[in-house]
Short mmCIF file of C-alpha atoms in Angstrom, two decimals:
data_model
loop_
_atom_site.label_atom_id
_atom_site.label_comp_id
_atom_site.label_asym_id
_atom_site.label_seq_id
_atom_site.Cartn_x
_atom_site.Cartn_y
_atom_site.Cartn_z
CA UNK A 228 130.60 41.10 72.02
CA UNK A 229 129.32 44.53 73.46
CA UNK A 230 129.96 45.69 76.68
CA UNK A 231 127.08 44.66 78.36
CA UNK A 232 128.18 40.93 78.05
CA UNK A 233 131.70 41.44 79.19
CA UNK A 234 131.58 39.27 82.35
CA UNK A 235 134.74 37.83 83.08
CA UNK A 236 138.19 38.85 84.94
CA UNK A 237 140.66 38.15 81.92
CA UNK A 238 137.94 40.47 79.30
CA UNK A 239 137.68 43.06 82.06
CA UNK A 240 140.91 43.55 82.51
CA UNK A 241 141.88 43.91 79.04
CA UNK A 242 139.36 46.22 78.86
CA UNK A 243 140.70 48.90 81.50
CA UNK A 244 144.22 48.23 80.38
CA UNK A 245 142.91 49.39 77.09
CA UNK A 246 140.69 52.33 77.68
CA UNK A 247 142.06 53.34 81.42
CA UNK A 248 144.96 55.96 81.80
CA UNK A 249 148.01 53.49 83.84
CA UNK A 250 148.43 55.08 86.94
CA UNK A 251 147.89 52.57 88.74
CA UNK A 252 149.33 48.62 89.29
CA UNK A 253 146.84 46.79 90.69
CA UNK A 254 146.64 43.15 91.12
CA UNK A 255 144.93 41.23 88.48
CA UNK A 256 141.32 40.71 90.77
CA UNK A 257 137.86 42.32 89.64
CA UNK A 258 136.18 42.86 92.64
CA UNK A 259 132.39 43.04 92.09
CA UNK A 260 131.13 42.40 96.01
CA UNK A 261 132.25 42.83 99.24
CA UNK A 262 131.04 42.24 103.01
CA UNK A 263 132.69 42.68 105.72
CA UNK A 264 136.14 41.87 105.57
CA UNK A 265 135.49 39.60 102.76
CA UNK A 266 135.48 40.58 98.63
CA UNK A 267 134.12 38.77 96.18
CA UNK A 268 135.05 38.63 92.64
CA UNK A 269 133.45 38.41 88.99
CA UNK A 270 134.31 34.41 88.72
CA UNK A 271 133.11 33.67 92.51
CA UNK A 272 136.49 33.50 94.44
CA UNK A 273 136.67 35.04 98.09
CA UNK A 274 138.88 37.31 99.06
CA UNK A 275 140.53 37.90 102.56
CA UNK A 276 140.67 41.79 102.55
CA UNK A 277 143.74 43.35 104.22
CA UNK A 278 144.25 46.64 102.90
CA UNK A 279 140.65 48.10 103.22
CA UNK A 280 140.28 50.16 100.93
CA UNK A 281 143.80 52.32 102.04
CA UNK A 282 142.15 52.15 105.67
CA UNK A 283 138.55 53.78 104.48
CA UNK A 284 136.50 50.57 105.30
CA UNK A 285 137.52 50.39 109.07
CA UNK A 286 133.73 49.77 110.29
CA UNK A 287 134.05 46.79 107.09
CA UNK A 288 132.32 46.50 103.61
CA UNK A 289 128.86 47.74 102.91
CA UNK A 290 128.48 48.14 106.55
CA UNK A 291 124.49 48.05 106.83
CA UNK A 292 123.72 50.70 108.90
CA UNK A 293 125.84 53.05 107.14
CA UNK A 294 124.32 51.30 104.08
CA UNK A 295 120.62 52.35 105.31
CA UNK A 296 121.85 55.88 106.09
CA UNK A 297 122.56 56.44 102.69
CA UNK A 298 120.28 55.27 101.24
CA UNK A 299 117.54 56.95 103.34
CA UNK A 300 119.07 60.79 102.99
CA UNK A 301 119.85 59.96 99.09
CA UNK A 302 115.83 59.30 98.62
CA UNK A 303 115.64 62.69 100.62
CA UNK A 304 118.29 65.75 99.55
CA UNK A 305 121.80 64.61 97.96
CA UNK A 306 123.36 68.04 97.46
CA UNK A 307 122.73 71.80 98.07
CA UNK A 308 126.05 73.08 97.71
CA UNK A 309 127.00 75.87 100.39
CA UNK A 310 124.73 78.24 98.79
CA UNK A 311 122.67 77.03 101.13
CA UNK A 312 122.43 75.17 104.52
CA UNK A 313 121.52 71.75 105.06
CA UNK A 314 120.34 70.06 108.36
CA UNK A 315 122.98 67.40 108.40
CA UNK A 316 126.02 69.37 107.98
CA UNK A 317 125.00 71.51 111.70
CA UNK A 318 124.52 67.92 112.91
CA UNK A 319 127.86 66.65 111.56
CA UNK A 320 129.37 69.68 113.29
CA UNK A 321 127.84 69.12 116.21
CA UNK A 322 129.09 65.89 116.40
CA UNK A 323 132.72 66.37 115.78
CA UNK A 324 133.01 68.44 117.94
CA UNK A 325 131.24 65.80 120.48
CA UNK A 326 134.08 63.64 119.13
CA UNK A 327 137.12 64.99 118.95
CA UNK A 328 136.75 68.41 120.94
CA UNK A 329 137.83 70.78 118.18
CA UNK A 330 136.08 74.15 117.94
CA UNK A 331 135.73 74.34 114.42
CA UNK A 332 135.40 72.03 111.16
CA UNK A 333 135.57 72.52 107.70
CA UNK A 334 134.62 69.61 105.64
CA UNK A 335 136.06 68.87 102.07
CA UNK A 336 135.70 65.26 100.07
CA UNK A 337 139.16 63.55 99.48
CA UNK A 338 141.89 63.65 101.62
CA UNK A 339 144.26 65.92 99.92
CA UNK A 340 141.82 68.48 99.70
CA UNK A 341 141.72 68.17 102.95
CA UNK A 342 145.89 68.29 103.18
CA UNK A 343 145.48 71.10 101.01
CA UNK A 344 142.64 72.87 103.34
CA UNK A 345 145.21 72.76 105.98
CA UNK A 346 148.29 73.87 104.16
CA UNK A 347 146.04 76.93 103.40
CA UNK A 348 144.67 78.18 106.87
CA UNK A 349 147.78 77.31 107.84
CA UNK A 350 149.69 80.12 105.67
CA UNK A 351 146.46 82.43 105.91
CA UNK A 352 147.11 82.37 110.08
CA UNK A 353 150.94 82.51 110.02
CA UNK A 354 150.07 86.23 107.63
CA UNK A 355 147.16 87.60 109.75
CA UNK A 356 147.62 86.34 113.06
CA UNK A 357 151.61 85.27 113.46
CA UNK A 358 152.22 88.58 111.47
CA UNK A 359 154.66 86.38 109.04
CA UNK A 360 155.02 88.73 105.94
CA UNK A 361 152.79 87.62 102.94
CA UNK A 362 153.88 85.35 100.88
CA UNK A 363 156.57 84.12 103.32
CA UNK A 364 155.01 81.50 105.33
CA UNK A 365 157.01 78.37 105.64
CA UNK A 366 155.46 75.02 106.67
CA UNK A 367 158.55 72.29 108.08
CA UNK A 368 157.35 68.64 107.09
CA UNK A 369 159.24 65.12 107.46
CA UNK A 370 160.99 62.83 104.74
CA UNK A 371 159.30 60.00 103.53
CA UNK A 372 155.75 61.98 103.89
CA UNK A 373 152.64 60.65 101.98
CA UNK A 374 149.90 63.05 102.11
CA UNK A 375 148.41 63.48 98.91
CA UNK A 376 149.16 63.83 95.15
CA UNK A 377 148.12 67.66 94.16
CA UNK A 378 150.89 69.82 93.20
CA UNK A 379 151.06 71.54 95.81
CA UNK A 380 151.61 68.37 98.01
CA UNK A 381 153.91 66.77 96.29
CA UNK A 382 156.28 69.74 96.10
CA UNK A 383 157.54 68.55 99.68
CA UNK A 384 157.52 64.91 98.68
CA UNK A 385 160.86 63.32 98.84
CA UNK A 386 159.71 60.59 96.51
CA UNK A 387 161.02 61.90 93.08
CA UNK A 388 158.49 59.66 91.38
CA UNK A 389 155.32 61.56 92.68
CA UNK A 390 156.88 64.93 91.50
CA UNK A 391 159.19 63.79 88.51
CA UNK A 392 157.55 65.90 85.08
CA UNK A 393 155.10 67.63 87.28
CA UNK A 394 156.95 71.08 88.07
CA UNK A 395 157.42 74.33 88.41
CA UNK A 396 156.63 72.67 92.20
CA UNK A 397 155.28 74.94 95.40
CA UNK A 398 157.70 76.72 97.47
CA UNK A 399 157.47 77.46 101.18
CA UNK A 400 158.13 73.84 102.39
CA UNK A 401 161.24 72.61 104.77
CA UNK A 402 162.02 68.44 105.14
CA UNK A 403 163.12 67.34 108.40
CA UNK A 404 163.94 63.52 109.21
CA UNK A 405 161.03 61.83 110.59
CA UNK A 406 161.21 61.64 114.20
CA UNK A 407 163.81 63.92 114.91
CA UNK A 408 162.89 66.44 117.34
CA UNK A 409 166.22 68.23 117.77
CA UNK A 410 165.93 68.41 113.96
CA UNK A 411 162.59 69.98 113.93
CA UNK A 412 163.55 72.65 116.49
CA UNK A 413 166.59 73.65 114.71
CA UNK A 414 164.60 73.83 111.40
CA UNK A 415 162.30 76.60 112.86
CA UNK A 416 162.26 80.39 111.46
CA UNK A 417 160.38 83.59 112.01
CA UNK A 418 158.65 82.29 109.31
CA UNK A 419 157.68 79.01 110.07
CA UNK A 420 153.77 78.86 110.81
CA UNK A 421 153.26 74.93 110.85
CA UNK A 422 154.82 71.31 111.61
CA UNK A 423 153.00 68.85 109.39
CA UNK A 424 153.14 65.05 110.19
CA UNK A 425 151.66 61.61 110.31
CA UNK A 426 152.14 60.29 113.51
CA UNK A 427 152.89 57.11 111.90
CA UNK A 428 153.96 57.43 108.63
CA UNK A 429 151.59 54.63 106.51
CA UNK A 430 152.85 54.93 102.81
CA UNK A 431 156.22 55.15 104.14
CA UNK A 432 155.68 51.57 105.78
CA UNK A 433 154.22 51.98 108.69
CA UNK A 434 157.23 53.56 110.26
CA UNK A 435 156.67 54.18 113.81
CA UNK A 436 158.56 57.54 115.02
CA UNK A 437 160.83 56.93 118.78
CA UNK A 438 158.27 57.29 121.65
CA UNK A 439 157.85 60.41 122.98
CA UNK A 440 158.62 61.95 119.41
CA UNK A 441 155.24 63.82 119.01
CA UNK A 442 154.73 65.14 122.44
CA UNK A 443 158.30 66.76 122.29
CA UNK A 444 157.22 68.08 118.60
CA UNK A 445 153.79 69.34 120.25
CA UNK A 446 155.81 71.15 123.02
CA UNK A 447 158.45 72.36 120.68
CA UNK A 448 155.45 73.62 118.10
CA UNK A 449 153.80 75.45 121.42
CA UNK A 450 157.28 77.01 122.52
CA UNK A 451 157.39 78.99 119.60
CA UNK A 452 153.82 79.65 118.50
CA UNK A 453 153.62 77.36 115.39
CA UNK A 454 150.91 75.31 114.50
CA UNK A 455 151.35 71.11 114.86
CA UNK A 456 148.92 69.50 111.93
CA UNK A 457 148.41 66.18 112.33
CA UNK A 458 147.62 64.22 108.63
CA UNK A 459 145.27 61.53 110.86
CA UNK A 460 143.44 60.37 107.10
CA UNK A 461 144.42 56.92 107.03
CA UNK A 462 146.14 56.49 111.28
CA UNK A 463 143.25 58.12 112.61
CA UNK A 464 139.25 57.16 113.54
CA UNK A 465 140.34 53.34 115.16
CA UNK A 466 143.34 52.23 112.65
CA UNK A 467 145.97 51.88 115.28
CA UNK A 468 143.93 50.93 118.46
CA UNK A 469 143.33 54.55 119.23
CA UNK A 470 140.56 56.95 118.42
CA UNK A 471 143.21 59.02 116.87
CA UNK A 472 147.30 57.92 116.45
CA UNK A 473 148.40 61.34 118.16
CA UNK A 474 146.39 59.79 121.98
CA UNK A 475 149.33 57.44 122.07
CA UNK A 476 151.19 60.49 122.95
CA UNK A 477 148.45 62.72 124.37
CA UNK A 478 150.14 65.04 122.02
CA UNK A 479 146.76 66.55 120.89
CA UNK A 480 147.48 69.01 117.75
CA UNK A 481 146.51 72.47 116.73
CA UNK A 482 144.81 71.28 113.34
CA UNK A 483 143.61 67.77 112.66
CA UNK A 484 142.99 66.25 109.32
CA UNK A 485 140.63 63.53 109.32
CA UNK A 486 139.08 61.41 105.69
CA UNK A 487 139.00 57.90 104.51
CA UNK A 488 136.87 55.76 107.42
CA UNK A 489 135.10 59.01 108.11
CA UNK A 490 132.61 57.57 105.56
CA UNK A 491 132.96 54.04 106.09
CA UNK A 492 133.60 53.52 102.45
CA UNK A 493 130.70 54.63 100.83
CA UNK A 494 131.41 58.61 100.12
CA UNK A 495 134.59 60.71 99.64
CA UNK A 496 134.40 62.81 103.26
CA UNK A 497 137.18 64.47 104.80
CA UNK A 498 137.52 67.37 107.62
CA UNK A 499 139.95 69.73 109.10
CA UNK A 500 139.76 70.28 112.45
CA UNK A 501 140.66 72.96 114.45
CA UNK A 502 140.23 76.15 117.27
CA UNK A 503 138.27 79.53 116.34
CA UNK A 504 141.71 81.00 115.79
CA UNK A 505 142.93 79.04 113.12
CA UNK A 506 139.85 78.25 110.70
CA UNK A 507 138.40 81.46 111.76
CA UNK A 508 140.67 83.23 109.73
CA UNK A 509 138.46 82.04 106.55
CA UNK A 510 136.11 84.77 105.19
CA UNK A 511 133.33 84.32 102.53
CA UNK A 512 134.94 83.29 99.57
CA UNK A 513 138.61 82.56 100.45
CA UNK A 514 137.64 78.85 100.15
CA UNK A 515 135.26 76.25 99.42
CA UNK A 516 134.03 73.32 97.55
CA UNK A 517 131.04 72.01 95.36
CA UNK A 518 130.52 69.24 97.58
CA UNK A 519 132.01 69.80 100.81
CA UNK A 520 129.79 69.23 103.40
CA UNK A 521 126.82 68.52 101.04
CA UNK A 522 123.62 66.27 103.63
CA UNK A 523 124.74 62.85 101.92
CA UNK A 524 128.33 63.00 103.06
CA UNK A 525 127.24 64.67 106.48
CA UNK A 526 124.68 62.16 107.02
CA UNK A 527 127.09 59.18 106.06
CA UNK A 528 129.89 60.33 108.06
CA UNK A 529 127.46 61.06 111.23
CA UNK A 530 126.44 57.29 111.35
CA UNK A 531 129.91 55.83 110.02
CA UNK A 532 131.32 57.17 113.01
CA UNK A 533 128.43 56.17 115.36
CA UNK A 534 129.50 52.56 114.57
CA UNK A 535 133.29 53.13 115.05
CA UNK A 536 132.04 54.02 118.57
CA UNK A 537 129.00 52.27 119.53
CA UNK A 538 130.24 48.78 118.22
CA UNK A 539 133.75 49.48 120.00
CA UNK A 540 135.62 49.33 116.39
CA UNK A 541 138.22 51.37 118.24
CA UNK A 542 138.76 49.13 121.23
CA UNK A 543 138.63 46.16 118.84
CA UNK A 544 141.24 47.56 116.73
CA UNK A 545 144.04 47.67 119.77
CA UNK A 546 142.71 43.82 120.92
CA UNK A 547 142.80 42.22 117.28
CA UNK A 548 145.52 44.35 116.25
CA UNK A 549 148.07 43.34 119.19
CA UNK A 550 147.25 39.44 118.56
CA UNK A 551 147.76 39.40 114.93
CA UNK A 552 151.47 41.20 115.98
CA UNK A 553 151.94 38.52 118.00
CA UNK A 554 151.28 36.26 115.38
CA UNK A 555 153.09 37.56 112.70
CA UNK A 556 156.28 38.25 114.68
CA UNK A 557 156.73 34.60 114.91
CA UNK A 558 157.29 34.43 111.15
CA UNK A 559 160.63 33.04 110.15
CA UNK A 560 162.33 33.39 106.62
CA UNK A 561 165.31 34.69 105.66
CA UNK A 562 164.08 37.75 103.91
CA UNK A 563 162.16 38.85 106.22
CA UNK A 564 163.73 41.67 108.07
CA UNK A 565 160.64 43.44 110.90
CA UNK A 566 157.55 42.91 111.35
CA UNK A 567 155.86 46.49 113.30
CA UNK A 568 152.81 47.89 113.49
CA UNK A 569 150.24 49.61 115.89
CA UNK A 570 146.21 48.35 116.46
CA UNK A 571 145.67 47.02 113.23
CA UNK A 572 148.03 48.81 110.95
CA UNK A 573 151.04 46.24 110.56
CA UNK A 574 154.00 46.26 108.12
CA UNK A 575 155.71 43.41 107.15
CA UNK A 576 159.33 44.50 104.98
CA UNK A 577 161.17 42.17 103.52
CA UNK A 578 164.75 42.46 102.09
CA UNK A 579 162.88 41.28 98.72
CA UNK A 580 160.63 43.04 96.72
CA UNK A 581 156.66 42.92 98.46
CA UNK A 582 155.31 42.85 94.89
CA UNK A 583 155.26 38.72 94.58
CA UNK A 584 154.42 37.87 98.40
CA UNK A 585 151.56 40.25 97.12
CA UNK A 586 150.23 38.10 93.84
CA UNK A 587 151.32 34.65 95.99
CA UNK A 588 148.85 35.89 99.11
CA UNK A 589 145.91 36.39 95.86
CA UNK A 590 146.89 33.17 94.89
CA UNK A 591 145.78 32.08 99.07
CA UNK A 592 142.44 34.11 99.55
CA UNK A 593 144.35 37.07 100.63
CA UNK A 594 144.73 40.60 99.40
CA UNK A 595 147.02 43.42 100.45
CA UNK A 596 149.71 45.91 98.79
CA UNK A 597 152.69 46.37 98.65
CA UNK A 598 154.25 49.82 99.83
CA UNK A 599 157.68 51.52 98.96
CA UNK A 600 158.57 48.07 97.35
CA UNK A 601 159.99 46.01 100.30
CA UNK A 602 156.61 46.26 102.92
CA UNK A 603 153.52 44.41 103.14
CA UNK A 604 150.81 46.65 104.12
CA UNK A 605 148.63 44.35 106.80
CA UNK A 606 145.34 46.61 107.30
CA UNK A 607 142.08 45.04 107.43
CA UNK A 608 138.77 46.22 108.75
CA UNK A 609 138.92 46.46 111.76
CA UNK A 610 135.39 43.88 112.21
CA UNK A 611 138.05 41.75 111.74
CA UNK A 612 137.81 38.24 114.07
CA UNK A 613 140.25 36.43 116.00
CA UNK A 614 139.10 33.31 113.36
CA UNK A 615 139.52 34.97 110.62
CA UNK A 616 142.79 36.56 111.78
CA UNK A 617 143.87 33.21 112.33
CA UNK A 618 142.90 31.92 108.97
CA UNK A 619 144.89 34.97 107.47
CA UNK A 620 147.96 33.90 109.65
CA UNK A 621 148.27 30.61 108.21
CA UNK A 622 148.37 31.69 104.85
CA UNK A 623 150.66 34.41 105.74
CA UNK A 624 153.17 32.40 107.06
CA UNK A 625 152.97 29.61 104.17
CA UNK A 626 153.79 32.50 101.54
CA UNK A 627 156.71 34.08 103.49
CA UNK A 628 158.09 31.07 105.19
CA UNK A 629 158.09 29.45 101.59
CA UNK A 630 159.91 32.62 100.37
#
């Protein structure tokens, strides 16, 4: 049988277990369409989607109007590199700042890059503006921290799986508890440059830091001239019923890191955002990337985040996202130990393992992932209905209350 006629989930799976490096566990579905919050796969079975896509289908599947966007810039320029400009990327710029009312961007494709973007003007403005010696800039970040998986990143994970057999690691990083603010200030140095944090940590759980947590970090980071960076990739652009995760607070930061729903699902796009004084401390040459900012990504990201505003995604997110709380905090079993979440961004830990609630829910029309083995991650687009929420629900609760 040749490739070409390989058409079912059983062949195709065998087929990227055999040729596919493992880094990955995903369930056993081949996904071959998707609208909406639905997915579709190779033998015809629908799929309720909540995970979407790690949060980067917020405006839903193959949104069309993102969908015609794309396809109308790819039939016109797809890439120029920055050797050049291109009219979308003054527009994109243009835009975010509209948006978010940061003076600068500097757009990258993935999310760490992005991470990694940050970590890097960060350093580069503690030398030449904080007048931190070279080479001695320290950025404090919190335990339990997901925000990427370069080296560089992962050298202030605390999960010893992401940086077992990948050293020498980076130095220059200090871990404070999540959510500690008296922590934070006593971690501080002459050398410190930067506090970096999720305002809700996602891969951790969705773990929801004590109110008032990032306003006191904002005004401790202020206090003594350090930069707060807020890693808004998967909590920010309507995830949690807010524009961004850090207006729960008003605790607006010095650098913002934005990716995943910035496309909608259809590109890698990702952006640091920032003042004059921070990202203007890049020169010609100190940084850049093939891609970044290339008219296809600009013009995708312009009109994915149109439809996050114009069809109230955000405002949709805190409405849908508080009633399927509601609904799932009425779940009784006894291993199930919290239900949290914020807008549409809900955990559900267990004392169990998450991993077979996960393959059961399949087995119901529903798919979502487990994260740091005991939480289901509850994250679907945020098109989602008050139906189809309620569909979802009773599934839900037949899988955990059945235990």
């Amino acid at each position: 049988m040749s490739v070409t006629e390989i058409t079912h989930s059983e062949q195709l799976i065998a087929l990227e277990e055999r040729f596919g490096a493992h880094n990955y566990r995903p369930l056993d579905v081949v996904i071959e369409r998707a609208e909406g919050v639905w997915v579709y796969d190779v033998d015809g079975e629908r799929y309720l989607d909540c995970l979407a896509a790690y949060s980067a289908v917020n405006q839903g599947h193959c949104h069309p109007r993102i969908l015609e966007t794309l396809i109308q810039q790819a039939h016109k320029v797809t890439l120029t590199s920055r050797a050049f400009r291109n009219d979308q990327l003054a527009l994109f710029y243009a835009e975010l700042h509209e948006l978010a009312g940061f003076d600068m961007a500097l757009p990258m494709n993935s999310g760490a890059e992005a991470v990694e973007t940050a970590v890097k003007a960060a350093r580069k403005w503690g030398h030449k503006v904080r007048g931190i010696p070279d080479g001695k800039a320290e950025i404090i970040v919190c335990a339990n921290n997901f925000h990427g998986r370069t080296v560089t990143i992962i050298s202030f994970s605390t999960d010893q799986q992401y940086r077992d057999g990948f050293g020498p690691l980076t130095p220059g990083f200090t871990i404070i508890p999540y959510g500690d603010a008296k922590a934070l200030r006593e971690a501080i140095t002459p050398n410190t440059c930067a506090f970096l944090v999720e305002p809700i940590q996602g891969e951790a759980g969705i773990i929801i830091p004590p109110d008032g947590f990032l306003k006191g970090a904002a005004a401790i980071c202020r206090e003594h001239r350090i930069l707060l960076m807020c890693d808004e990739i998967q909590s920010g652009l309507g995830r949690t019923g807010k524009l961004f995760a850090y207006m729960h607070e008003d605790a607006k930061p010095d650098v913002l890191i934005i990716g995943k729903a910035l496309s909608g699902g259809f590109y890698p796009v990702s952006a640091v955002l920032a003042s004059k004084e921070v990202l203007g401390v890049f020169n010609p040459g100190d940084h850049g990337s093939t891609f970044g900012g290339n008219p296809l990504a600009c013009a995708v990201a312009r009109t994915a985040l149109r439809v996050l505003i114009e069809e109230k995604l955000v405002e949709r997110s805190a409405e849908m996202g508080t009633y399927f709380l509601n609904r799932l905090k009425t779940l009784r079993s006894p291993d199930l130990k919290e239900v949290r979440g914020r807008g549409l961004w809900i955990g559900i830990e267990l004392h169990s393992a998450a991993r077979p609630y996960c393959e059961a829910l399949k087995d119901e029309g529903i798919l979502c992932k487990e994260t740091h083995d005991k939480v289901l991650r509850i994250a679907p687009p945020l098109t989602i209905t008050r139906e189809e929420i309620d569909w979802a629900f009773d599934r839900i609760r037949k899988v955990i209350e059945r235990g």
